[in-house]
Amino acid sequence: MSITKWVYDFGNGKAEGCAAMKNLLGGKGANLAEMSSLGLPVPPGFTITTEFCTYYYANGKQYPSELKAEVAAALAAIETGVGSRFGDPVNPLLVSVRSGSRASMPGMMDTVLNLGLNNVTVLGLIERSGDARFAFDSYRRFIQMYGNVVLGVDHHLFEEILEEYKHVNRRALDTDMTAEDWRALISAYHVMVERELGRPFPQDVHEQLWGAIGAVFGSWMNPRAITYRRLHDLPADWGTAVNVQAMVFGNMGENCATGVAFTRNPSTGENVFYGEYLVNAQGEDVVAGIRTPQHLTVAGKLANHSDLPSMEEVMPELFSQLDNVRVLLERHYRDMQDIEFTVQQGNLYMLQTRTGKRTAAAALKIAVDMVDERLITEAEAVQRIDPASLDQLLHPTLDPKAKRTVVTRGLPASPGAASGRVVFTANDAVIQVTLGEAVILVRIETSPDDIHGMAVAKGILTARGGMTSHAAVVARGMGRPCVAGAGELRIDYKAQVVVVNNVSIKAGDLITIDGATGEVMLGKVATIQPALSGDFGKLMAWADRIRRLKVRANAETPLDARTARRFGAEGIGLCRTEHMFFDAARIIVVREMILAEDEAGRRTALAKILPMQQNDFFELFQIMEGLPVTIRLLDPPLHEFLPHLDSEMEEVARAADTDVLKVRQRSLQLHESNPMLGHRGCRLGISYPEIYEMQVRAIFQAAVDIMMAGGAPVAPEIMVPLVGMRKELTIIKELIDRVAAEVVGVSGVALSYQVGTMIELPRAALRAGDIAHDAQFFSFGTNDLTQTALGISRDDAGTFMPDYRRLGIFEQDPFASLDTEGVGELLHIAVERGRATRPGLKVGICGEHGGDPASVHFCDKIGLDYVSCSPYRVPIARLAAAQAALSSSSIQD
Ligand code: PEP
Ligand code: MG
């Protein structure tokens, strides 16, 4: 029988694991092992693997005897390393028990510190530390943490006893508590726990250890962790590892400290050491927002207008040791790190390193700087940026010239500007957002329980907490603007009001926060467009050199077309002509055309539309300066254009010089019960060829006009929607060729153009070989193709999609990210069959999926020529296309 190894040791300059074993050891365990091997001062410990977590859940939460033996051996190794024994009354070993999954899930799962203390070993700790106050404080913290996390005792019960004790004994702060006070509190805790649970607090240290291990594995399935995984698309079967590690204490006196730091600024990306620390404190104190953390560096202190001394000043030697660790870790990992450290009686210990979460702006700056510093290559820089995160850089920031009423300032914890109505709870945030409001979640501080509110809020504002507080870290991860630690805010949850500098802001009032400056403003403040040069331009230029796929935009208005070009689109992949029809000034003529009783009536109305369409296309061609422009002929069901109100019917009747009764009758006639599968797409061109004829004439005449005006030559790509049968395309292509010949005949200007089709129906994909005889290009309309292949209405899927996502029937919404297995196979078939008929057939995609990074990868893999997406997603698609090219070249290597 092969025996699985469940437990991996680390510490004392060596380790059984390494950073590459993240899937097995979790991020924390793998990096503790790596730091040990690098010779950094890591307290010894061991990791129980994520594989065991899976085994644990699959086997009724039992611990096999092999695991017990492995843990015993690993514990013995820690004891040897540290020189103390677990449960020893004189020289007791204390350990921490922490979770650590593959992906970091800040604050989501449980941790127990100071484990191994009981009524006897606490006396040993007094001996060892020579500090009774510290020992009793550690023990009461342990009872509190273990009582809550492992035994399930409500933490308020501990808080109440502590507050009551302080009140009765006139102790204002925790620091006023003496050793005797803590000892008395421990007794009170013991009594309360026994009363709550009907059994005493466990004194057996091994029972404590297994209880904590079970609690950490159990926390993988707690509601907070489940929500977090859902929000971040992390699979449940990854499991968590458990790390058991010798405790080091940052709270054993003034020569002790604890801190968290980033090797570069995680908000801006600037190459400066960036972190916070506290003298004489235990790890959680820094992040919990209980004491105001101090800055690591003098520069950090000055930049944040802090009066508290920096570590650089208070502990210069240890600071420089830590700074060396910073340099070593960055060189080794070749990326910005997020580290945790503790100083115990003048000795530095490293407790964690991991890739640091950063804002999109910081990610960009760090990647570009690291190329300049020759730490990484251009290709690596391109791979480092999450394409979806570019969204944050492409959206507007506050207009520096706009009037603003700043009421206070906090820490610039996560950049971006956001305006919204004030809400004070996560639940209120969800309710208001459901009602269509934009909200800013305002809290004294946030906790993992607020995650659902943070996810829907436009921005987050807190009164307490530093740059590494829960609010700051989570907001950065989500790409939400956040101002943290705005200490002047006086929040009254009960009264639903926040008072700041004599201004009262009530729930529902509009405010604006700027996460880049930390400013909090009254009302809504105007915004401006982002700059696309600098680091952004550099990275995009690298991506453009690497990618194979071309990127176009879906655009029909001049504004869209200009935005698309600014964002680097290489043409228009889809101009939806119907959007031009919906214009308020034109809708009446369009209705007049649709509701006409015969062709003659339609032609009269179409003649009025022609010059408008021609002008639309002229403007587009002008903006696109010779880049390819794909124009799709009218697609939506006529049903969508029908008037509904009596007044609208009367208006149409007047315009068409007919009576309203006829309009009403024709309107009823055109009404469809399933319009998406009805009279739409090329079926319109088949029934009413004069509509397509007008559109095609407008396109060709605009092209001629541009060339006559000395503009860059255009070769319009005319695209026919919703083709299912070749014959449909044959008929419409004949019409297009005929009109082209007429325009050339009249103008005397030679025209080049292409006729192609959208592939939006499964039949079209399957019969692509046939259709390609008439089509010079294909463009996948994956919105309709998803709808028709899955038989799911694209307009109504929202009613049941959440259930399908929750149950894992769909991992992603198939209208947002391509169903590569099903719809993807249709794409694959169509590409192969189309190109078998017409080698080199140009194929693109213009459904929403064209801007979704995972779908772009798929399009690259099956050999499409281009993707087309909305203008704001063009940079995302450019970067995703480059990443796709890099991943396919690495597969081939
Ligand atoms: C599509 O169906 O994917 C498409 C791009 O067309 P529309 O969204 O306009 O139906
Ligand atoms: Mg479509």
XYZ file of C-alpha atoms in Angstrom, residues 88-323:
236
model
C 6.248 20.874 29.352
C 5.453 22.503 32.715
C 8.847 24.202 32.917
C 9.764 25.060 29.348
C 6.622 24.742 27.258
C 6.553 24.951 23.459
C 3.711 27.128 22.196
C 2.460 26.959 18.628
C 0.235 28.835 16.228
C -2.261 26.980 14.055
C -3.209 28.766 10.843
C -4.964 28.012 7.621
C -3.338 28.484 4.239
C -5.036 27.714 0.954
C -3.632 27.968 -2.571
C -5.010 31.446 -3.066
C -4.848 33.964 -0.260
C -8.232 34.512 1.403
C -7.541 37.334 3.857
C -9.393 36.970 7.142
C -11.713 34.292 5.809
C -10.525 31.347 7.841
C -9.522 30.640 11.386
C -6.277 31.058 13.287
C -5.331 30.070 16.813
C -2.289 31.556 18.552
C -0.441 30.693 21.798
C -1.691 27.105 21.706
C -0.147 24.840 24.355
C -0.967 27.069 27.314
C -2.883 25.683 30.270
C -3.030 26.290 33.991
C 0.354 24.589 34.418
C 2.338 25.572 31.321
C 1.471 29.224 31.882
C 3.675 29.029 34.955
C 6.474 27.626 32.776
C 6.003 30.557 30.414
C 6.372 32.941 33.359
C 9.665 31.207 34.192
C 10.877 31.304 30.608
C 9.936 34.906 29.875
C 10.435 36.267 33.353
C 7.247 38.240 32.743
C 4.060 37.156 34.509
C 1.959 39.859 32.924
C 2.944 38.785 29.427
C 2.335 35.089 30.231
C -1.145 35.650 31.679
C -2.042 38.036 28.862
C -0.983 35.349 26.348
C -3.057 32.736 28.133
C -6.195 34.893 28.242
C -5.784 35.710 24.546
C -5.484 32.000 23.860
C -8.623 31.119 25.842
C -10.482 33.851 24.034
C -9.331 32.808 20.566
C -9.601 29.081 21.110
C -12.893 29.490 22.964
C -14.349 31.379 20.060
C -12.778 29.663 17.046
C -12.657 26.061 18.234
C -15.267 25.800 20.974
C -17.743 28.184 19.384
C -18.228 30.468 22.406
C -19.505 33.882 21.281
C -16.630 36.368 21.466
C -18.920 39.001 22.966
C -19.083 36.930 26.136
C -15.311 37.311 26.520
C -15.480 41.020 25.638
C -18.209 41.610 28.205
C -16.215 39.999 31.014
C -13.156 42.045 30.060
C -15.102 45.325 29.831
C -16.889 44.662 33.106
C -13.600 43.836 34.851
C -11.966 47.003 33.531
C -14.926 49.084 34.564
C -15.120 47.699 38.102
C -11.361 47.893 38.621
C -10.965 51.243 36.885
C -8.631 50.103 34.118
C -9.069 52.310 31.071
C -6.879 50.420 28.600
C -5.627 46.878 28.153
C -2.175 48.245 28.913
C -3.399 49.245 32.394
C -4.104 45.616 33.223
C -1.598 43.974 35.597
C -0.528 40.317 35.764
C -2.972 39.865 38.632
C -5.755 41.404 36.573
C -5.144 39.009 33.706
C -4.981 36.073 36.092
C -8.325 37.036 37.566
C -9.776 37.399 34.115
C -8.549 33.914 33.148
C -10.472 32.444 36.086
C -13.586 34.321 35.021
C -13.140 33.064 31.450
C -12.816 29.486 32.697
C -16.029 29.765 34.674
C -17.886 31.280 31.748
C -16.646 28.671 29.231
C -17.621 25.811 31.529
C -21.036 27.371 32.065
C -21.545 27.827 28.316
C -20.288 24.405 27.235
C -21.017 22.221 30.233
C -17.367 21.119 30.300
C -14.143 22.824 31.272
C -11.707 24.523 28.900
C -9.356 21.740 27.642
C -6.144 21.513 29.620
C -4.627 18.683 27.567
C -2.358 20.375 25.010
C -2.754 17.560 22.469
C -6.511 17.841 22.680
C -6.048 21.586 22.105
C -3.890 20.954 19.059
C -6.280 18.534 17.365
C -9.207 20.778 18.205
C -7.488 23.684 16.460
C -6.490 21.589 13.433
C -10.102 20.450 13.077
C -11.365 24.029 13.412
C -9.063 25.280 10.659
C -10.100 22.496 8.294
C -13.705 23.180 9.313
C -13.359 26.879 8.533
C -12.802 26.000 4.856
C -16.549 25.468 4.711
C -17.674 28.448 6.799
C -20.108 30.860 5.112
C -17.530 33.661 4.893
C -15.046 31.438 3.096
C -17.736 30.080 0.787
C -18.839 33.627 -0.160
C -15.234 34.671 -0.732
C -14.600 31.696 -3.007
C -17.750 32.419 -4.951
C -16.762 36.056 -5.435
C -13.256 35.100 -6.547
C -14.145 31.981 -8.534
C -12.070 29.694 -6.329
C -13.093 26.026 -6.382
C -14.138 24.370 -3.129
C -12.140 21.229 -3.858
C -8.817 23.044 -3.518
C -9.009 22.638 0.260
C -6.857 24.413 2.805
C -3.601 23.359 4.393
C -2.962 23.787 8.124
C 0.296 25.295 9.349
C 1.489 24.555 12.869
C 4.459 26.684 13.830
C 6.471 27.549 16.941
C 5.195 30.819 18.409
C 7.399 33.857 18.505
C 6.229 36.833 20.520
C 6.172 40.428 19.483
C 4.617 41.351 22.821
C 7.320 40.334 25.281
C 8.433 43.916 25.918
C 9.792 47.044 24.314
C 12.444 45.130 22.351
C 9.694 43.215 20.609
C 7.521 44.216 17.669
C 5.344 42.834 14.970
C 4.497 44.134 11.544
C 3.272 43.659 8.015
C 4.862 45.159 4.945
C 4.868 45.237 1.187
C 8.172 45.273 -0.651
C 6.733 48.085 -2.829
C 3.794 50.426 -2.385
C 0.723 48.277 -3.168
C -1.424 51.284 -4.041
C 0.866 53.149 -6.428
C 3.509 50.520 -7.192
C 6.308 52.910 -6.214
C 9.534 51.077 -5.378
C 9.619 51.950 -1.675
C 9.425 49.724 1.387
C 5.912 50.117 2.631
C 4.532 48.816 5.873
C 3.350 49.172 9.405
C 4.449 47.829 12.751
C 3.704 48.019 16.437
C 6.117 47.741 19.339
C 5.180 45.206 21.984
C 2.193 43.728 20.162
C 0.939 40.445 18.797
C 0.384 39.966 15.061
C -3.366 40.452 14.914
C -3.096 43.843 16.716
C -1.665 45.438 13.549
C -4.409 44.382 11.199
C -7.328 44.472 13.632
C -7.269 48.251 13.843
C -7.223 48.181 17.675
C -4.049 50.280 17.961
C -2.959 52.762 15.300
C -0.056 51.100 13.504
C 3.172 53.040 12.977
C 5.035 53.363 9.716
C 8.067 51.287 8.898
C 10.066 54.035 7.251
C 10.693 57.703 7.935
C 9.482 58.495 4.416
C 6.217 56.618 5.059
C 5.737 58.463 8.324
C 6.243 61.863 6.691
C 4.071 61.080 3.678
C 1.201 60.138 5.963
C 1.647 63.052 8.366
C 2.143 60.668 11.293
C 3.663 61.783 14.591
C 4.479 58.261 15.716
C 8.110 57.122 15.301
C 8.974 54.735 12.467
C 10.714 51.391 12.883
C 13.622 52.844 10.924
C 14.122 55.259 13.849
C 13.162 53.024 16.768
C 14.997 49.831 15.736
C 17.482 50.895 13.062
C 19.497 47.658 13.025
C 16.491 45.388 12.842
C 14.989 47.641 10.213
C 18.052 47.341 8.032
C 18.018 43.545 8.514
C 14.379 43.562 7.406
C 15.226 45.785 4.457
